[in-house]
Amino acid sequence: MRVVWILGDQLHVDHPALHRADRNHDRVLFIESRQRSQQVRYHQQKLVLIFSAMRHRAEALRAEGWKVDYVELTGRFSDALVDYIRQYRPDSVLVQEPSQFAFRQALPRLSRKLGVPVEILPTNQFLVAEKDFKAWAGQSRHLLMENHYRRVRKKLGILIEPDGKPTGGAWNFDSSNRETYAAFRKRGPKLPQPPRSDPDHVTRQVIALVKREFPDHPGDAADFWLPVTREESLRWLHDFIANRLNHFGPWEDMMVADEPVLFHSVLTPMLNIGLLSPRECVEAAVSAYKAGGAPLTSVEGFVRQIIGWREFINGVYWLRMPGYEELNELQAVRPLPSWVYTGETELNCLRHVLRQVIATGYNHHIQRLMVLGNFFLLGGFAPDAVLRWYTEMYVDAHDWVMAANVIGMVLHADGGFMATKPYAAGAGYIHKMSNYCGGCRYRPDQRTGPDACPFNFLYWNFYATHRERFATNPRVGMMIKTWDEKPSAEKAAILQQAKDFLESGSSDH
Ligand SMILES: Cc1cc2nc3c(=O)[nH]c(=O)nc-3n(C[C@H](O)[C@H](O)[C@H](O)COP(=O)(O)OP(=O)(O)OC[C@H]3O[C@@H](n4cnc5c(N)ncnc54)[C@H](O)[C@@H]3O)c2cc1C
Ligand code: SF4
């Protein structure tokens, strides 16, 4: 007898070990590990998502005739496995390779501890295999997502015409996909009802468990709102395709206070644990385009997020680990202020985005990148603290997706390996793309003085601090030149205000 050990983010119907195993002879095992759940203080709703989805998956497999063993919240994986192996004496353990580097590295040791072979099967949860990505990346000192995206699109034949050209004659439609908040107010479409799933009795039990066992983790398990089954996840996918995809592209960068979802898909929580596959999400979007249900600008924009960004981010993780998570090229050392866990700040954009993630475990990409990430970058906050914070706060957080997004994209801590310039912006960007500034005590149009928006003086302070590094970067050289040409008095005022703001612990703001 063999045992198939299914991890909490490997709930896909296509699990390779299930293909290998025989439901008449082999068994399936799920373990909820307290030690794993406390590696960082994961958002309570993330724990509900994983545990409830595991319990539902176990039930579904039982219904398909598998013999399933389920270990509810216990100490460590390894101790639970030792007990299990003592009881059932399997010939081997079949497991799909874990999505976390350290976990994958630990499996041979685990096998020795268990005294039975642990057979590790390659993951099939991504469209691009790690070795394929590594072969493409080679020894490059910089990687461009756009090159990866075009290569994969061609290879998979997604939105590619018979002559090999991209559908619509262009690889991307980003220029049509940057609609502002002002445009939305003038002629934006009506916002659809955001998706929501009601907890069933299994989820309600898990909510009670998480509230009891993980009370100091962020968020409130009781507000859980996500799907935990394959069927419900498919319903969410179809709801996105039918009601939001058509407007996804043009409005994907816009932010509206108290409207967390807008036209986004909110599919990552399910995608990242296997309840949906990237292929079916892409195929659903492309089919909608072919059926005339969604414009190419939106469909290409969505396809780019999945086969472009998602696969690229995973590729970079496996290419650059170990060591990537520890990079700190800009030598940022500031500890995070405590208000990132409460949202108690006068910066209105941050207040809204933080309160939203505390309440739901979700922000859309621009909130993560251009509000929070921008603030962490400009403020010089330490990468390990920022990485930990993002990992704690998001329902869709997993090590493979966090590393490159935080270390590479947000903090430029990898020295520009995957982003040719830092994603740094002053208040102008947030003002243009959102309605946050209207309700703020700061003024987005002021660079210094008591009402000046902190994003403005922190922005110039950032480029002044890293002047040498970026002076020769063609994409930001202009900013450095602008800084250099500012009158000395203005420069001094900006630097002083940034210093005062950051040294006040940023905690009172
Ligand atoms: C600092 C930071 C932290 C992030 N943390 C996470 C995270 O913990 N988990 C996570 O899955 N994504 C993360 N992302 C990427 C992206 O922000 C989220 O995937 C997206 O916001 C999820 O919402 P959605 O499903 O509504 O996505 P949509 O806006 O509807 O986008 C569609 C899909 O594209 C994919 N995607 C788009 N951009 C990225 C990206 N940069 N990396 C990976 N996938 C991408 C996702 O699978 C997403 O479901 C992070 C980005 C940044 C900048
Ligand atoms: S003024 Fe500045 S702090 Fe206030 S909402 Fe706008 S960007 Fe954010």
Coordinates of C-alpha atoms and ligand atoms in Angstrom, one line a residue:
M1 CA 0.0 0.0 0.0
R2 CA 1.2 3.5 -0.8
V3 CA 0.0 6.7 0.7
V4 CA -0.7 9.9 -1.2
W5 CA 0.0 12.9 1.0
I6 CA -1.9 15.9 -0.3
L7 CA -0.7 19.3 0.9
G8 CA -3.0 22.3 1.5
D9 CA -2.2 24.2 -1.7
Q10 CA -2.3 21.0 -3.9
L11 CA -6.1 20.4 -4.0
H12 CA -6.3 20.2 -7.8
V13 CA -8.3 17.4 -9.4
D14 CA -5.3 16.7 -11.6
H15 CA -2.9 15.9 -8.7
P16 CA -0.1 13.7 -10.2
A17 CA 0.1 11.3 -7.2
L18 CA -3.6 10.5 -7.6
H19 CA -3.0 9.6 -11.2
R20 CA -0.2 7.3 -10.0
A21 CA -2.1 5.7 -7.1
D22 CA -4.8 3.1 -7.1
R23 CA -7.9 3.9 -5.2
N24 CA -8.5 0.2 -4.4
H25 CA -5.2 -0.3 -2.6
D26 CA -3.6 3.0 -1.7
R27 CA -4.7 5.6 0.8
V28 CA -4.8 9.4 0.8
L29 CA -3.7 11.5 3.7
F30 CA -4.3 15.2 4.6
I31 CA -2.6 16.8 7.7
E32 CA -3.4 20.2 9.2
S33 CA -0.2 21.3 10.8
R34 CA -0.2 23.9 13.6
Q35 CA 3.5 24.4 13.2
R36 CA 3.1 25.2 9.5
S37 CA 0.2 27.5 10.2
Q38 CA 2.3 29.5 12.6
Q39 CA 5.4 30.0 10.5
V40 CA 4.1 33.5 10.3
R41 CA 0.9 35.0 11.6
Y42 CA -1.2 34.1 8.6
H43 CA -4.5 36.0 8.1
Q44 CA -7.3 34.1 9.9
Q45 CA -9.3 33.9 6.6
K46 CA -6.3 32.3 4.9
L47 CA -6.2 29.6 7.5
V48 CA -10.0 29.1 7.0
L49 CA -9.6 28.9 3.3
I50 CA -6.9 26.3 3.4
F51 CA -8.3 24.1 6.2
S52 CA -11.9 24.2 4.9
A53 CA -10.8 23.6 1.3
M54 CA -8.7 20.6 2.5
R55 CA -11.7 19.2 4.4
H56 CA -14.0 19.6 1.4
R57 CA -11.4 18.0 -0.9
A58 CA -11.0 15.0 1.5
E59 CA -14.8 14.6 1.4
A60 CA -14.9 14.8 -2.4
L61 CA -12.2 12.1 -2.7
R62 CA -14.0 9.8 -0.3
A63 CA -17.1 10.2 -2.5
E64 CA -15.0 9.1 -5.4
G65 CA -14.1 5.9 -3.6
W66 CA -10.7 6.8 -2.1
K67 CA -9.7 5.7 1.4
V68 CA -8.9 9.1 3.0
D69 CA -7.3 9.8 6.4
Y70 CA -7.6 13.3 7.7
V71 CA -5.5 14.5 10.6
E72 CA -7.1 17.7 12.1
L73 CA -5.0 20.4 13.6
T74 CA -1.9 18.7 15.0
G75 CA 1.7 19.7 15.8
R76 CA 4.1 19.0 13.0
F77 CA 3.8 17.3 9.6
S78 CA 6.7 15.0 10.4
D79 CA 5.3 13.8 13.8
A80 CA 1.9 13.2 12.3
L81 CA 3.5 11.2 9.4
V82 CA 5.6 9.1 11.8
D83 CA 2.4 8.1 13.7
Y84 CA 0.6 7.5 10.5
I85 CA 3.4 5.3 9.1
R86 CA 3.6 3.3 12.3
Q87 CA -0.2 2.6 12.1
Y88 CA -0.6 1.9 8.3
R89 CA 3.0 0.7 7.3
P90 CA 2.8 1.9 3.7
D91 CA 5.5 0.9 1.3
S92 CA 6.1 4.5 0.2
V93 CA 4.7 8.1 0.4
L94 CA 3.8 9.8 -2.8
V95 CA 3.8 13.6 -2.7
Q96 CA 3.8 16.4 -5.3
E97 CA 6.8 18.7 -4.9
P98 CA 5.9 21.4 -2.4
S99 CA 5.6 25.0 -3.7
Q100 CA 7.9 26.3 -0.9
F101 CA 11.7 26.0 -1.4
A102 CA 12.6 25.1 2.2
F103 CA 9.9 22.5 2.4
R104 CA 11.1 20.9 -0.8
Q105 CA 14.6 20.8 0.5
A106 CA 13.5 19.1 3.7
L107 CA 11.8 16.1 2.0
P108 CA 14.9 13.8 1.7
R109 CA 15.5 14.4 5.5
L110 CA 11.9 13.6 6.1
S111 CA 12.1 10.4 4.1
R112 CA 15.1 9.3 6.3
K113 CA 13.1 10.1 9.5
L114 CA 10.1 8.1 8.3
G115 CA 12.1 5.1 7.2
V116 CA 10.1 4.8 4.0
P117 CA 10.8 6.2 0.5
V118 CA 9.1 9.5 -0.2
E119 CA 8.5 9.8 -4.0
I120 CA 8.4 13.4 -5.1
L121 CA 6.4 14.0 -8.3
P122 CA 6.8 17.2 -10.4
T123 CA 4.1 19.9 -9.9
N124 CA 1.6 20.4 -12.6
Q125 CA 0.1 23.5 -11.1
F126 CA 1.9 25.9 -13.5
L127 CA 1.9 26.2 -17.3
V128 CA 5.7 26.7 -17.5
A129 CA 7.9 24.0 -16.0
E130 CA 10.7 25.2 -13.7
K131 CA 13.4 23.7 -15.9
D132 CA 11.9 25.3 -19.0
F133 CA 12.0 28.7 -17.4
K134 CA 15.5 28.1 -16.2
A135 CA 16.6 27.1 -19.7
W136 CA 15.0 30.3 -21.1
A137 CA 16.5 32.5 -18.4
G138 CA 20.0 31.1 -18.7
Q139 CA 22.6 33.3 -17.0
S140 CA 20.8 36.6 -17.7
R141 CA 21.5 39.4 -15.3
H142 CA 18.1 40.9 -15.9
L143 CA 14.9 39.3 -17.0
L144 CA 12.0 41.0 -18.8
M145 CA 8.5 39.7 -18.1
E146 CA 7.5 40.8 -21.6
N147 CA 9.9 38.5 -23.3
H148 CA 8.8 35.5 -21.2
Y149 CA 5.2 36.4 -21.9
R150 CA 5.6 36.5 -25.7
R151 CA 7.6 33.3 -25.7
V152 CA 5.0 31.4 -23.6
R153 CA 2.0 32.8 -25.5
K154 CA 3.6 31.6 -28.8
K155 CA 4.5 28.2 -27.3
L156 CA 1.0 27.6 -26.0
G157 CA -0.7 29.2 -29.0
I158 CA -2.8 31.5 -26.9
L159 CA -4.2 34.5 -28.8
I160 CA -1.9 33.7 -31.7
E161 CA -3.0 33.8 -35.3
P162 CA -2.1 31.1 -37.9
D163 CA 0.6 33.3 -39.3
G164 CA 2.3 33.4 -35.8
K165 CA 1.3 37.0 -35.1
P166 CA -0.5 38.1 -32.0
T167 CA -4.3 38.4 -32.2
G168 CA -5.3 42.0 -32.8
G169 CA -1.9 42.8 -34.2
A170 CA -0.3 43.8 -30.9
W171 CA 1.2 41.9 -27.9
N172 CA -0.4 44.2 -25.5
F173 CA -3.0 46.9 -25.1
D174 CA -1.7 48.5 -22.0
S175 CA -2.2 52.0 -23.5
S176 CA -6.0 51.4 -23.5
N177 CA -5.8 49.8 -20.1
R178 CA -4.9 52.8 -17.9
E179 CA -8.2 54.5 -17.4
T180 CA -8.2 56.9 -14.5
Y181 CA -10.6 57.5 -11.6
A182 CA -11.8 60.8 -13.2
A183 CA -12.7 58.8 -16.4
F184 CA -14.5 56.3 -14.3
R185 CA -16.6 59.0 -12.7
K186 CA -17.4 60.5 -16.1
R187 CA -18.2 57.4 -18.1
G188 CA -17.3 54.3 -16.1
P189 CA -19.5 51.3 -16.3
K190 CA -21.8 50.3 -13.4
L191 CA -19.9 48.2 -10.8
P192 CA -21.2 44.6 -10.7
Q193 CA -22.1 43.0 -7.4
P194 CA -18.8 41.7 -5.8
P195 CA -18.6 37.9 -5.4
R196 CA -19.3 36.2 -2.1
S197 CA -19.7 32.7 -0.9
D198 CA -21.6 31.8 2.3
P199 CA -19.9 29.4 4.7
D200 CA -21.4 25.9 5.0
H201 CA -21.3 23.8 8.2
V202 CA -17.8 22.6 7.5
T203 CA -16.5 26.1 7.0
R204 CA -18.3 27.3 10.1
Q205 CA -16.6 24.6 12.1
V206 CA -13.2 25.7 10.7
I207 CA -14.0 29.4 11.4
A208 CA -14.6 28.5 15.1
L209 CA -11.4 26.5 15.2
V210 CA -9.3 29.3 13.7
K211 CA -10.9 31.9 16.0
R212 CA -10.1 29.7 19.0
E213 CA -6.6 28.5 18.0
F214 CA -5.2 31.5 16.2
P215 CA -6.7 34.5 18.0
D216 CA -3.7 36.7 17.5
H217 CA -3.5 36.3 13.8
P218 CA -4.7 39.3 11.7
G219 CA -8.2 39.5 10.4
D220 CA -11.4 38.0 11.6
A221 CA -12.2 34.4 10.5
A222 CA -16.0 35.1 11.0
D223 CA -16.0 37.4 7.9
F224 CA -14.8 34.6 5.6
W225 CA -16.2 35.2 2.1
L226 CA -14.4 32.8 -0.3
P227 CA -15.1 29.5 -2.1
V228 CA -13.7 26.4 -0.6
T229 CA -14.8 23.8 -3.2
R230 CA -14.1 23.2 -6.8
E231 CA -17.7 23.8 -7.8
E232 CA -18.0 27.1 -6.0
S233 CA -14.6 28.2 -7.5
L234 CA -15.9 27.4 -11.0
R235 CA -19.0 29.5 -10.2
W236 CA -16.7 32.4 -9.3
L237 CA -14.7 31.9 -12.5
H238 CA -17.9 32.0 -14.6
D239 CA -19.2 35.0 -12.7
F240 CA -15.9 36.9 -13.4
I241 CA -16.1 35.9 -17.1
A242 CA -19.7 36.9 -17.4
N243 CA -19.8 40.0 -15.3
R244 CA -16.4 41.6 -14.9
L245 CA -13.9 40.5 -17.6
N246 CA -15.4 42.8 -20.2
H247 CA -14.3 45.8 -18.2
F248 CA -11.2 44.2 -16.5
G249 CA -8.6 45.7 -18.9
P250 CA -9.4 49.4 -19.0
W251 CA -10.1 49.7 -15.3
E252 CA -7.5 47.3 -13.8
D253 CA -5.3 50.0 -12.4
M254 CA -8.1 52.1 -10.9
M255 CA -8.8 52.2 -7.1
V256 CA -12.1 53.3 -5.5
A257 CA -12.6 53.7 -1.8
D258 CA -14.7 50.9 -0.3
E259 CA -14.9 49.0 -3.6
P260 CA -12.4 46.2 -3.1
V261 CA -13.2 44.1 -6.2
L262 CA -14.2 46.4 -9.0
F263 CA -13.6 44.4 -12.2
H264 CA -10.9 42.1 -10.8
S265 CA -11.2 38.4 -10.8
V266 CA -10.4 37.5 -7.2
L267 CA -9.4 34.1 -8.5
T268 CA -5.9 33.8 -6.9
P269 CA -7.1 32.5 -3.5
M270 CA -8.5 29.4 -5.4
L271 CA -5.8 29.3 -8.1
N272 CA -3.0 29.2 -5.7
I273 CA -4.4 26.2 -3.8
G274 CA -5.4 24.2 -6.9
L275 CA -9.2 24.7 -6.8
L276 CA -8.8 26.3 -10.2
S277 CA -6.1 25.8 -12.8
P278 CA -4.3 28.6 -14.7
R279 CA -5.1 26.9 -18.0
E280 CA -8.9 26.8 -17.5
C281 CA -8.9 30.5 -16.4
V282 CA -7.0 31.5 -19.5
E283 CA -9.2 29.3 -21.7
A284 CA -12.4 30.7 -20.2
A285 CA -11.3 34.2 -21.0
V286 CA -10.2 33.4 -24.5
S287 CA -13.4 31.6 -25.2
A288 CA -15.3 34.7 -24.0
Y289 CA -13.4 36.8 -26.5
K290 CA -14.0 34.3 -29.3
A291 CA -17.7 34.3 -28.5
G292 CA -17.8 38.1 -28.6
G293 CA -18.4 38.3 -24.8
A294 CA -15.4 40.4 -24.0
P295 CA -13.0 42.7 -25.8
L296 CA -9.5 41.8 -26.7
T297 CA -8.1 44.6 -24.5
S298 CA -9.5 43.0 -21.4
V299 CA -8.9 39.4 -22.4
E300 CA -5.3 40.0 -23.4
G301 CA -4.8 42.0 -20.2
F302 CA -6.1 39.0 -18.1
V303 CA -4.1 36.4 -20.1
R304 CA -1.0 38.5 -19.6
Q305 CA -1.6 38.5 -15.8
I306 CA -1.8 34.7 -15.7
I307 CA 0.7 33.3 -18.3
G308 CA 2.8 36.5 -18.1
W309 CA 3.1 37.7 -14.5
R310 CA 2.0 34.6 -12.6
E311 CA 4.3 32.2 -14.4
F312 CA 7.2 34.7 -14.5
I313 CA 7.0 35.2 -10.7
N314 CA 7.0 31.5 -10.0
G315 CA 9.9 31.1 -12.5
V316 CA 12.0 33.8 -10.8
Y317 CA 11.4 32.2 -7.4
W318 CA 12.8 28.8 -8.4
L319 CA 15.5 30.3 -10.5
R320 CA 16.8 32.5 -7.7
M321 CA 16.2 30.5 -4.6
P322 CA 17.9 30.0 -2.2
G323 CA 19.0 33.5 -1.1
Y324 CA 16.6 35.6 -3.1
E325 CA 14.3 36.3 -0.1
E326 CA 17.3 37.7 1.8
L327 CA 18.4 40.3 -0.8
N328 CA 18.6 43.9 0.2
E329 CA 20.4 45.8 -2.5
L330 CA 19.0 49.2 -1.4
Q331 CA 20.1 48.5 2.2
A332 CA 16.7 49.3 3.6
V333 CA 16.6 48.7 7.4
R334 CA 13.6 50.6 8.8
P335 CA 11.2 48.5 10.9
L336 CA 7.5 48.6 10.0
P337 CA 5.2 50.9 11.9
S338 CA 2.6 49.1 14.0
W339 CA -0.3 50.7 12.2
V340 CA 0.2 48.5 9.2
Y341 CA -1.7 45.9 11.3
T342 CA -4.5 48.3 12.3
G343 CA -4.9 50.8 9.4
E344 CA -4.7 53.7 12.0
T345 CA -3.0 56.3 9.8
E346 CA -3.8 59.7 8.5
L347 CA -2.7 58.8 5.0
N348 CA -6.1 58.1 3.6
C349 CA -5.0 55.8 0.7
L350 CA -3.0 53.6 3.1
R351 CA -5.9 53.7 5.7
H352 CA -8.4 52.4 3.1
V353 CA -6.1 49.7 1.6
L354 CA -5.0 48.5 5.0
R355 CA -8.5 48.3 6.4
Q356 CA -9.6 46.4 3.4
V357 CA -6.8 43.8 3.7
I358 CA -7.4 43.4 7.4
A359 CA -11.1 42.9 6.8
T360 CA -10.9 40.6 3.7
G361 CA -7.3 39.4 3.2
Y362 CA -7.5 40.9 -0.3
N363 CA -6.3 44.0 -2.2
H364 CA -6.1 44.2 -5.9
H365 CA -2.7 44.5 -7.6
I366 CA -2.3 48.3 -7.8
Q367 CA -3.3 48.7 -4.1
R368 CA -0.6 46.1 -3.3
L369 CA 2.0 47.7 -5.6
M370 CA 1.4 51.4 -5.9
V371 CA -0.1 52.3 -2.5
L372 CA 1.4 49.9 0.0
G373 CA 4.5 48.7 -2.0
N374 CA 5.3 52.3 -3.0
F375 CA 5.1 53.4 0.6
F376 CA 7.4 50.6 1.8
L377 CA 9.9 51.3 -1.0
L378 CA 10.0 55.1 -0.5
G379 CA 10.2 54.7 3.3
G380 CA 13.2 52.4 3.1
F381 CA 11.5 49.6 5.1
A382 CA 13.4 46.4 5.6
P383 CA 12.7 43.7 3.0
D384 CA 12.4 40.9 5.5
A385 CA 9.8 42.8 7.5
V386 CA 7.9 43.8 4.4
L387 CA 8.0 40.2 3.0
R388 CA 6.7 38.9 6.3
W389 CA 3.9 41.5 6.5
Y390 CA 2.6 40.7 3.0
T391 CA 2.8 37.0 3.7
E392 CA 0.8 37.4 6.8
M393 CA -1.9 39.7 5.4
Y394 CA -3.1 38.1 2.1
V395 CA -5.4 35.1 1.7
D396 CA -3.5 34.2 -1.6
A397 CA 0.0 34.6 -0.1
H398 CA 2.5 31.7 -0.7
D399 CA 6.2 31.9 -0.6
W400 CA 6.7 31.3 -4.4
V401 CA 4.5 34.3 -5.2
M402 CA 5.6 36.6 -2.5
A403 CA 9.4 36.6 -3.0
A404 CA 9.6 38.1 -6.5
N405 CA 6.6 40.4 -6.0
V406 CA 8.0 41.9 -2.8
I407 CA 11.8 41.6 -3.2
G408 CA 11.9 42.1 -6.9
M409 CA 8.9 44.2 -8.0
V410 CA 8.1 46.3 -4.9
L411 CA 11.4 46.9 -3.1
H412 CA 13.9 46.6 -6.0
A413 CA 15.9 44.7 -3.4
D414 CA 17.3 42.3 -6.1
G415 CA 19.0 45.3 -7.8
G416 CA 16.7 45.3 -10.7
F417 CA 16.9 41.7 -11.7
M418 CA 13.2 41.6 -12.8
A419 CA 12.3 45.3 -13.0
T420 CA 14.2 47.8 -15.0
K421 CA 13.2 50.6 -12.6
P422 CA 11.7 50.9 -9.2
Y423 CA 7.9 51.2 -9.0
A424 CA 8.2 54.6 -7.2
A425 CA 5.6 57.3 -7.5
G426 CA 4.6 60.5 -5.8
A427 CA 1.0 61.4 -4.8
G428 CA 0.2 62.3 -8.4
Y429 CA -0.2 58.7 -9.5
I430 CA -2.5 57.8 -6.5
H431 CA -4.5 61.0 -7.0
K432 CA -5.0 60.2 -10.7
M433 CA -6.0 56.6 -10.3
S434 CA -8.2 56.7 -7.2
N435 CA -10.5 58.8 -5.1
Y436 CA -8.5 58.4 -1.9
C437 CA -7.0 61.9 -2.0
G438 CA -10.3 63.6 -1.8
G439 CA -10.9 62.4 1.7
C440 CA -7.3 62.9 2.9
R441 CA -5.9 65.4 5.4
Y442 CA -2.8 65.7 3.1
R443 CA -2.7 67.5 -0.2
P444 CA -1.4 65.5 -3.2
D445 CA -0.3 68.7 -5.0
Q446 CA 2.1 69.9 -2.2
R447 CA 5.7 68.8 -2.0
T448 CA 6.6 70.3 1.4
G449 CA 4.9 72.0 4.3
P450 CA 2.4 70.8 6.9
D451 CA -0.2 69.6 4.4
A452 CA 2.3 68.1 1.9
C453 CA 1.5 64.5 1.0
P454 CA 4.2 62.2 2.4
F455 CA 4.4 60.3 -0.9
N456 CA 5.8 63.5 -2.5
F457 CA 8.7 64.3 -0.2
L458 CA 9.5 60.6 0.3
Y459 CA 9.6 60.2 -3.4
W460 CA 12.3 62.8 -3.9
N461 CA 14.1 61.7 -0.8
F462 CA 14.2 58.2 -2.3
Y463 CA 15.9 59.3 -5.5
A464 CA 18.2 61.7 -3.5
T465 CA 19.3 58.8 -1.3
H466 CA 19.9 56.4 -4.2
R467 CA 21.1 59.0 -6.6
E468 CA 24.4 57.2 -7.5
R469 CA 22.7 53.9 -8.2
F470 CA 20.0 55.3 -10.5
A471 CA 21.8 58.2 -12.2
T472 CA 22.8 56.1 -15.1
N473 CA 19.5 54.2 -15.4
P474 CA 17.9 55.5 -18.7
R475 CA 14.4 55.0 -17.3
V476 CA 14.9 57.2 -14.2
G477 CA 17.8 59.4 -15.2
M478 CA 15.3 62.1 -16.0
M479 CA 14.1 62.1 -12.4
I480 CA 17.6 62.4 -11.0
K481 CA 18.2 65.3 -13.4
T482 CA 15.0 67.0 -12.1
W483 CA 16.2 66.5 -8.6
D484 CA 19.6 67.9 -9.3
E485 CA 18.1 71.0 -10.8
K486 CA 15.9 71.8 -7.9
P487 CA 16.9 74.9 -5.8
S488 CA 19.0 74.0 -2.8
A489 CA 16.4 75.4 -0.4
E490 CA 13.7 73.2 -1.8
K491 CA 15.9 70.1 -1.7
A492 CA 16.8 70.8 1.9
A493 CA 13.2 71.2 2.9
I494 CA 12.2 68.0 1.2
L495 CA 15.0 66.0 2.8
Q496 CA 14.3 67.5 6.2
Q497 CA 10.6 66.7 6.0
A498 CA 11.2 63.2 4.9
K499 CA 13.7 62.7 7.8
D500 CA 11.2 64.1 10.3
F501 CA 8.4 61.9 9.0
L502 CA 10.4 58.7 9.0
E503 CA 12.1 59.4 12.3
S504 CA 8.8 60.1 14.0
G505 CA 8.5 56.3 13.8
S506 CA 6.0 56.8 11.0
S507 CA 3.7 55.4 13.7
D508 CA 1.8 58.6 14.5
H509 CA 0.9 59.3 10.9
Ligands
LIG1 C1 3.6 43.3 -3.2 C2 2.7 42.3 -3.9 C3 2.2 41.2 -3.3 C4 1.5 40.3 -4.0 N1 1.0 39.2 -3.3 C5 0.4 38.2 -4.0 C6 0.1 37.0 -3.3 O1 0.3 36.8 -2.1 N2 -0.5 36.0 -4.0 C7 -0.8 36.2 -5.3 O2 -1.3 35.2 -6.0 N3 -0.5 37.3 -6.0 C8 0.1 38.3 -5.3 N4 0.4 39.5 -6.0 C9 0.1 39.6 -7.4 C10 -1.3 40.2 -7.6 O3 -1.3 41.5 -7.0 C11 -2.4 39.3 -7.2 O4 -2.3 38.1 -7.8 C12 -3.8 39.9 -7.6 O5 -3.9 41.1 -7.0 C13 -4.8 38.9 -7.0 O6 -6.1 39.4 -7.2 P1 -7.0 38.9 -8.4 O7 -7.1 37.4 -8.3 O8 -8.3 39.7 -8.3 O9 -6.2 39.3 -9.7 P2 -6.6 39.9 -11.1 O10 -6.3 41.4 -11.0 O11 -7.9 39.5 -11.5 O12 -5.4 39.3 -12.0 C14 -5.6 38.0 -12.6 C15 -4.6 37.0 -12.1 O13 -3.3 37.4 -12.6 C16 -2.3 36.8 -11.7 N5 -1.3 37.8 -11.4 C17 -1.3 39.1 -11.8 N6 -0.2 39.7 -11.4 C18 0.5 38.8 -10.7 C19 1.8 38.9 -10.1 N7 2.5 40.0 -10.0 N8 2.2 37.7 -9.4 C20 1.5 36.6 -9.5 N9 0.3 36.5 -10.1 C21 -0.2 37.6 -10.7 C22 -3.0 36.3 -10.5 O14 -3.1 34.9 -10.6 C23 -4.4 36.9 -10.7 O15 -5.5 36.0 -10.2 C24 1.2 40.4 -5.3 C25 1.6 41.6 -6.0 C26 2.4 42.5 -5.3 C27 2.9 43.7 -6.0
SF4_2 S1 -2.9 62.9 -0.4 FE1 -1.2 61.4 -0.3 S2 -1.6 60.3 1.6 FE2 -3.5 61.3 1.1 S3 -4.6 59.8 -0.1 FE3 -3.5 61.1 -1.6 S4 -1.6 60.0 -1.9 FE4 -2.5 59.1 -0.1

